PDB file of C-alpha atoms in Angstrom:
ATOM      1  CA  MET E   3      76.608 238.210 166.436  1.00  0.00           C
ATOM      2  CA  ASN E   4      77.013 236.112 169.581  1.00  0.00           C
ATOM      3  CA  LEU E   5      80.739 235.627 168.824  1.00  0.00           C
ATOM      4  CA  LEU E   6      81.218 239.400 168.459  1.00  0.00           C
ATOM      5  CA  THR E   7      79.497 239.999 171.785  1.00  0.00           C
ATOM      6  CA  THR E   8      81.687 237.398 173.469  1.00  0.00           C
ATOM      7  CA  LEU E   9      84.856 238.919 171.973  1.00  0.00           C
ATOM      8  CA  ARG E  10      83.770 242.407 172.997  1.00  0.00           C
ATOM      9  CA  ASP E  11      83.035 241.247 176.552  1.00  0.00           C
ATOM     10  CA  ALA E  12      86.411 239.476 176.755  1.00  0.00           C
ATOM     11  CA  LEU E  13      88.187 242.604 175.499  1.00  0.00           C
ATOM     12  CA  VAL E  14      86.409 244.839 178.020  1.00  0.00           C
ATOM     13  CA  GLN E  15      87.219 242.374 180.826  1.00  0.00           C
ATOM     14  CA  TRP E  16      90.902 242.262 179.784  1.00  0.00           C
ATOM     15  CA  LEU E  17      91.181 246.059 179.455  1.00  0.00           C
ATOM     16  CA  GLY E  18      89.444 246.650 182.751  1.00  0.00           C
ATOM     17  CA  HIS E  19      91.105 243.977 184.849  1.00  0.00           C
ATOM     18  CA  GLY E  20      94.171 242.755 182.960  1.00  0.00           C
ATOM     19  CA  LEU E  21      95.180 239.208 182.198  1.00  0.00           C
ATOM     20  CA  LEU E  22      95.731 238.214 185.825  1.00  0.00           C
ATOM     21  CA  ASP E  23      92.802 240.190 187.275  1.00  0.00           C
ATOM     22  CA  ALA E  24      95.182 241.764 189.807  1.00  0.00           C
ATOM     23  CA  SER E  25      93.792 243.900 192.590  1.00  0.00           C
ATOM     24  CA  TRP E  26      95.015 247.459 193.174  1.00  0.00           C
ATOM     25  CA  TRP E  27      97.410 246.373 195.928  1.00  0.00           C
ATOM     26  CA  GLN E  28      98.942 243.677 193.709  1.00  0.00           C
ATOM     27  CA  VAL E  29      99.530 246.243 190.962  1.00  0.00           C
ATOM     28  CA  LEU E  30     101.059 248.595 193.547  1.00  0.00           C
ATOM     29  CA  ALA E  31     103.308 245.842 194.945  1.00  0.00           C
ATOM     30  CA  TYR E  32     104.418 244.854 191.424  1.00  0.00           C
ATOM     31  CA  THR E  33     105.206 248.488 190.593  1.00  0.00           C
ATOM     32  CA  LEU E  34     107.193 249.009 193.808  1.00  0.00           C
ATOM     33  CA  VAL E  35     109.219 245.813 193.323  1.00  0.00           C
ATOM     34  CA  MET E  36     109.997 246.658 189.672  1.00  0.00           C
ATOM     35  CA  THR E  37     110.992 250.209 190.651  1.00  0.00           C
ATOM     36  CA  HIS E  38     113.205 248.995 193.495  1.00  0.00           C
ATOM     37  CA  ILE E  39     115.048 246.527 191.251  1.00  0.00           C
ATOM     38  CA  THR E  40     115.612 249.261 188.654  1.00  0.00           C
ATOM     39  CA  ILE E  41     116.941 251.746 191.229  1.00  0.00           C
ATOM     40  CA  ALA E  42     119.268 249.094 192.661  1.00  0.00           C
ATOM     41  CA  ALA E  43     120.573 248.243 189.177  1.00  0.00           C
ATOM     42  CA  VAL E  44     121.206 251.915 188.374  1.00  0.00           C
ATOM     43  CA  THR E  45     122.923 252.538 191.709  1.00  0.00           C
ATOM     44  CA  ILE E  46     125.024 249.381 191.894  1.00  0.00           C
ATOM     45  CA  PHE E  47     125.748 248.580 188.246  1.00  0.00           C
ATOM     46  CA  LEU E  48     125.660 251.867 186.312  1.00  0.00           C
ATOM     47  CA  HIS E  49     126.784 254.290 188.997  1.00  0.00           C
ATOM     48  CA  ARG E  50     129.115 252.411 191.349  1.00  0.00           C
ATOM     49  CA  CYS E  51     130.462 249.701 189.032  1.00  0.00           C
ATOM     50  CA  GLN E  52     130.574 251.278 185.582  1.00  0.00           C
ATOM     51  CA  ALA E  53     130.771 255.058 186.028  1.00  0.00           C
ATOM     52  CA  HIS E  54     133.015 255.271 189.092  1.00  0.00           C
ATOM     53  CA  ARG E  55     134.665 251.823 189.123  1.00  0.00           C
ATOM     54  CA  ALA E  56     134.139 251.698 192.898  1.00  0.00           C
ATOM     55  CA  VAL E  57     132.755 248.141 192.793  1.00  0.00           C
ATOM     56  CA  ASP E  58     133.876 245.229 190.660  1.00  0.00           C
ATOM     57  CA  LEU E  59     130.969 242.891 189.890  1.00  0.00           C
ATOM     58  CA  HIS E  60     131.170 239.364 188.552  1.00  0.00           C
ATOM     59  CA  PRO E  61     129.500 238.961 185.120  1.00  0.00           C
ATOM     60  CA  LEU E  62     126.863 236.700 186.694  1.00  0.00           C
ATOM     61  CA  VAL E  63     125.791 239.719 188.758  1.00  0.00           C
ATOM     62  CA  SER E  64     126.436 242.570 186.331  1.00  0.00           C
ATOM     63  CA  HIS E  65     124.839 241.119 183.208  1.00  0.00           C
ATOM     64  CA  PRO E  66     121.401 240.514 184.737  1.00  0.00           C
ATOM     65  CA  MET E  67     121.470 244.147 185.912  1.00  0.00           C
ATOM     66  CA  ARG E  68     122.524 245.325 182.455  1.00  0.00           C
ATOM     67  CA  PHE E  69     119.756 243.223 180.886  1.00  0.00           C
ATOM     68  CA  TRP E  70     117.193 244.531 183.387  1.00  0.00           C
ATOM     69  CA  LEU E  71     118.056 248.168 182.610  1.00  0.00           C
ATOM     70  CA  TRP E  72     117.842 247.574 178.865  1.00  0.00           C
ATOM     71  CA  PHE E  73     114.616 245.570 179.247  1.00  0.00           C
ATOM     72  CA  THR E  74     112.812 248.034 181.523  1.00  0.00           C
ATOM     73  CA  THR E  75     114.253 251.460 180.638  1.00  0.00           C
ATOM     74  CA  ALA E  76     116.075 251.159 177.262  1.00  0.00           C
ATOM     75  CA  MET E  77     119.252 252.412 178.954  1.00  0.00           C
ATOM     76  CA  VAL E  78     122.474 251.657 177.123  1.00  0.00           C
ATOM     77  CA  THR E  79     125.389 251.294 179.546  1.00  0.00           C
ATOM     78  CA  GLU E  80     127.868 253.397 177.568  1.00  0.00           C
ATOM     79  CA  ASP E  81     125.347 256.205 177.102  1.00  0.00           C
ATOM     80  CA  TRP E  82     124.500 256.472 180.781  1.00  0.00           C
ATOM     81  CA  VAL E  83     128.111 256.160 181.942  1.00  0.00           C
ATOM     82  CA  ALA E  84     129.454 258.729 179.458  1.00  0.00           C
ATOM     83  CA  ILE E  85     126.734 261.249 180.325  1.00  0.00           C
ATOM     84  CA  HIS E  86     127.237 260.735 184.060  1.00  0.00           C
ATOM     85  CA  ARG E  87     131.015 261.070 183.829  1.00  0.00           C
ATOM     86  CA  LYS E  88     130.642 264.268 181.807  1.00  0.00           C
ATOM     87  CA  HIS E  89     128.219 265.524 184.455  1.00  0.00           C
ATOM     88  CA  HIS E  90     130.935 265.069 187.095  1.00  0.00           C
ATOM     89  CA  ALA E  91     133.686 266.508 184.895  1.00  0.00           C
ATOM     90  CA  ARG E  92     131.689 269.628 183.970  1.00  0.00           C
ATOM     91  CA  CYS E  93     129.518 269.862 187.095  1.00  0.00           C
ATOM     92  CA  GLU E  94     127.307 272.964 187.351  1.00  0.00           C
ATOM     93  CA  THR E  95     128.650 274.531 184.159  1.00  0.00           C
ATOM     94  CA  ALA E  96     126.939 275.146 180.825  1.00  0.00           C
ATOM     95  CA  GLU E  97     128.581 271.913 179.570  1.00  0.00           C
ATOM     96  CA  ASP E  98     126.937 269.795 182.290  1.00  0.00           C
ATOM     97  CA  PRO E  99     124.310 267.629 180.514  1.00  0.00           C
ATOM     98  CA  HIS E 100     121.854 267.913 183.421  1.00  0.00           C
ATOM     99  CA  SER E 101     122.800 270.711 185.779  1.00  0.00           C
ATOM    100  CA  PRO E 102     119.908 271.927 187.939  1.00  0.00           C
ATOM    101  CA  GLN E 103     121.877 275.089 188.640  1.00  0.00           C
ATOM    102  CA  VAL E 104     122.210 275.937 184.938  1.00  0.00           C
ATOM    103  CA  LEU E 105     118.990 274.435 183.555  1.00  0.00           C
ATOM    104  CA  GLY E 106     116.770 274.793 186.606  1.00  0.00           C
ATOM    105  CA  ILE E 107     115.506 272.064 188.910  1.00  0.00           C
ATOM    106  CA  ASN E 108     112.152 271.730 187.122  1.00  0.00           C
ATOM    107  CA  LYS E 109     113.865 271.086 183.780  1.00  0.00           C
ATOM    108  CA  VAL E 110     116.087 268.379 185.277  1.00  0.00           C
ATOM    109  CA  LEU E 111     113.280 266.711 187.262  1.00  0.00           C
ATOM    110  CA  PHE E 112     110.517 266.844 184.680  1.00  0.00           C
ATOM    111  CA  HIS E 113     112.518 266.654 181.454  1.00  0.00           C
ATOM    112  CA  GLY E 114     115.403 264.400 182.542  1.00  0.00           C
ATOM    113  CA  VAL E 115     114.610 261.794 179.903  1.00  0.00           C
ATOM    114  CA  THR E 116     114.744 264.349 177.088  1.00  0.00           C
ATOM    115  CA  LEU E 117     118.025 265.721 178.471  1.00  0.00           C
ATOM    116  CA  TYR E 118     119.408 262.149 178.473  1.00  0.00           C
ATOM    117  CA  GLN E 119     118.141 261.535 174.920  1.00  0.00           C
ATOM    118  CA  SER E 120     119.756 264.761 173.689  1.00  0.00           C
ATOM    119  CA  ALA E 121     123.077 264.035 175.375  1.00  0.00           C
ATOM    120  CA  ARG E 122     123.254 260.445 174.122  1.00  0.00           C
ATOM    121  CA  LYS E 123     123.190 261.706 170.515  1.00  0.00           C
ATOM    122  CA  ASP E 124     126.460 263.590 171.069  1.00  0.00           C
ATOM    123  CA  ARG E 125     129.066 260.976 170.109  1.00  0.00           C
ATOM    124  CA  THR E 126     131.933 263.173 171.364  1.00  0.00           C
ATOM    125  CA  ILE E 127     130.689 262.540 174.916  1.00  0.00           C
ATOM    126  CA  HIS E 128     131.014 258.806 174.284  1.00  0.00           C
ATOM    127  CA  ALA E 129     134.512 259.097 172.863  1.00  0.00           C
ATOM    128  CA  GLN E 130     135.755 261.156 175.799  1.00  0.00           C
ATOM    129  CA  PHE E 131     133.829 259.668 178.725  1.00  0.00           C
ATOM    130  CA  GLY E 132     132.451 256.256 177.675  1.00  0.00           C
ATOM    131  CA  HIS E 133     135.602 254.163 178.010  1.00  0.00           C
ATOM    132  CA  GLY E 134     135.666 250.902 179.940  1.00  0.00           C
ATOM    133  CA  THR E 135     132.030 249.983 179.425  1.00  0.00           C
ATOM    134  CA  PRO E 136     130.959 246.570 178.097  1.00  0.00           C
ATOM    135  CA  THR E 137     131.613 245.974 174.392  1.00  0.00           C
ATOM    136  CA  ASP E 138     130.621 242.322 174.138  1.00  0.00           C
ATOM    137  CA  TRP E 139     128.447 240.821 171.395  1.00  0.00           C
ATOM    138  CA  VAL E 140     125.178 241.381 173.251  1.00  0.00           C
ATOM    139  CA  GLU E 141     125.992 245.043 173.861  1.00  0.00           C
ATOM    140  CA  ARG E 142     126.982 245.697 170.232  1.00  0.00           C
ATOM    141  CA  HIS E 143     124.274 243.664 168.496  1.00  0.00           C
ATOM    142  CA  VAL E 144     121.280 243.911 170.843  1.00  0.00           C
ATOM    143  CA  TYR E 145     121.399 246.459 173.678  1.00  0.00           C
ATOM    144  CA  SER E 146     122.963 249.451 171.930  1.00  0.00           C
ATOM    145  CA  ARG E 147     121.587 248.587 168.492  1.00  0.00           C
ATOM    146  CA  PHE E 148     117.963 248.142 169.607  1.00  0.00           C
ATOM    147  CA  PRO E 149     117.509 250.026 172.895  1.00  0.00           C
ATOM    148  CA  GLY E 150     113.738 250.372 172.481  1.00  0.00           C
ATOM    149  CA  LEU E 151     113.285 246.635 171.948  1.00  0.00           C
ATOM    150  CA  GLY E 152     113.603 245.883 175.673  1.00  0.00           C
ATOM    151  CA  PRO E 153     110.666 247.993 176.884  1.00  0.00           C
ATOM    152  CA  SER E 154     108.663 246.911 173.821  1.00  0.00           C
ATOM    153  CA  LEU E 155     109.133 243.257 174.812  1.00  0.00           C
ATOM    154  CA  LEU E 156     108.238 244.111 178.400  1.00  0.00           C
ATOM    155  CA  LEU E 157     105.059 245.821 177.268  1.00  0.00           C
ATOM    156  CA  PHE E 158     104.178 242.835 175.101  1.00  0.00           C
ATOM    157  CA  LEU E 159     104.746 240.469 178.036  1.00  0.00           C
ATOM    158  CA  ASP E 160     102.749 242.714 180.391  1.00  0.00           C
ATOM    159  CA  ILE E 161      99.822 242.958 177.985  1.00  0.00           C
ATOM    160  CA  GLY E 162      99.982 239.372 176.741  1.00  0.00           C
TER     161      GLY E 162
END
């Protein structure tokens, strides 16, 4: 009975305070840093480098960003790039995958992930707009094959 009480108390302590017993400001700082890195990776790697080819990044810079996006958001480079390029090619029309003018701003803001998930299933978008994205071994066998594995590992590391 004493062992069960000890385990219960340890579980309650872990659930209430986490493994590192971080204060609210440490959790906030961690969240802001993680968010900032993700936004930078989307802006620099996905948008500027991959979608628009405005920046050419060395693999030592681009691959950590690609890994980060897979690890934290389950984004597959070709999916994001193809959807974004189609958005520019069919901007504000019924064919635009996420047009606030057609779908409404609330739909795009609050259901953007579901719009992305729907568009990524359309393989014709990839064939037409996904060219020039990474096709190396890691992309084929890990990132695009198991997109949900990244955030699952992150959750495991955060909890563990």
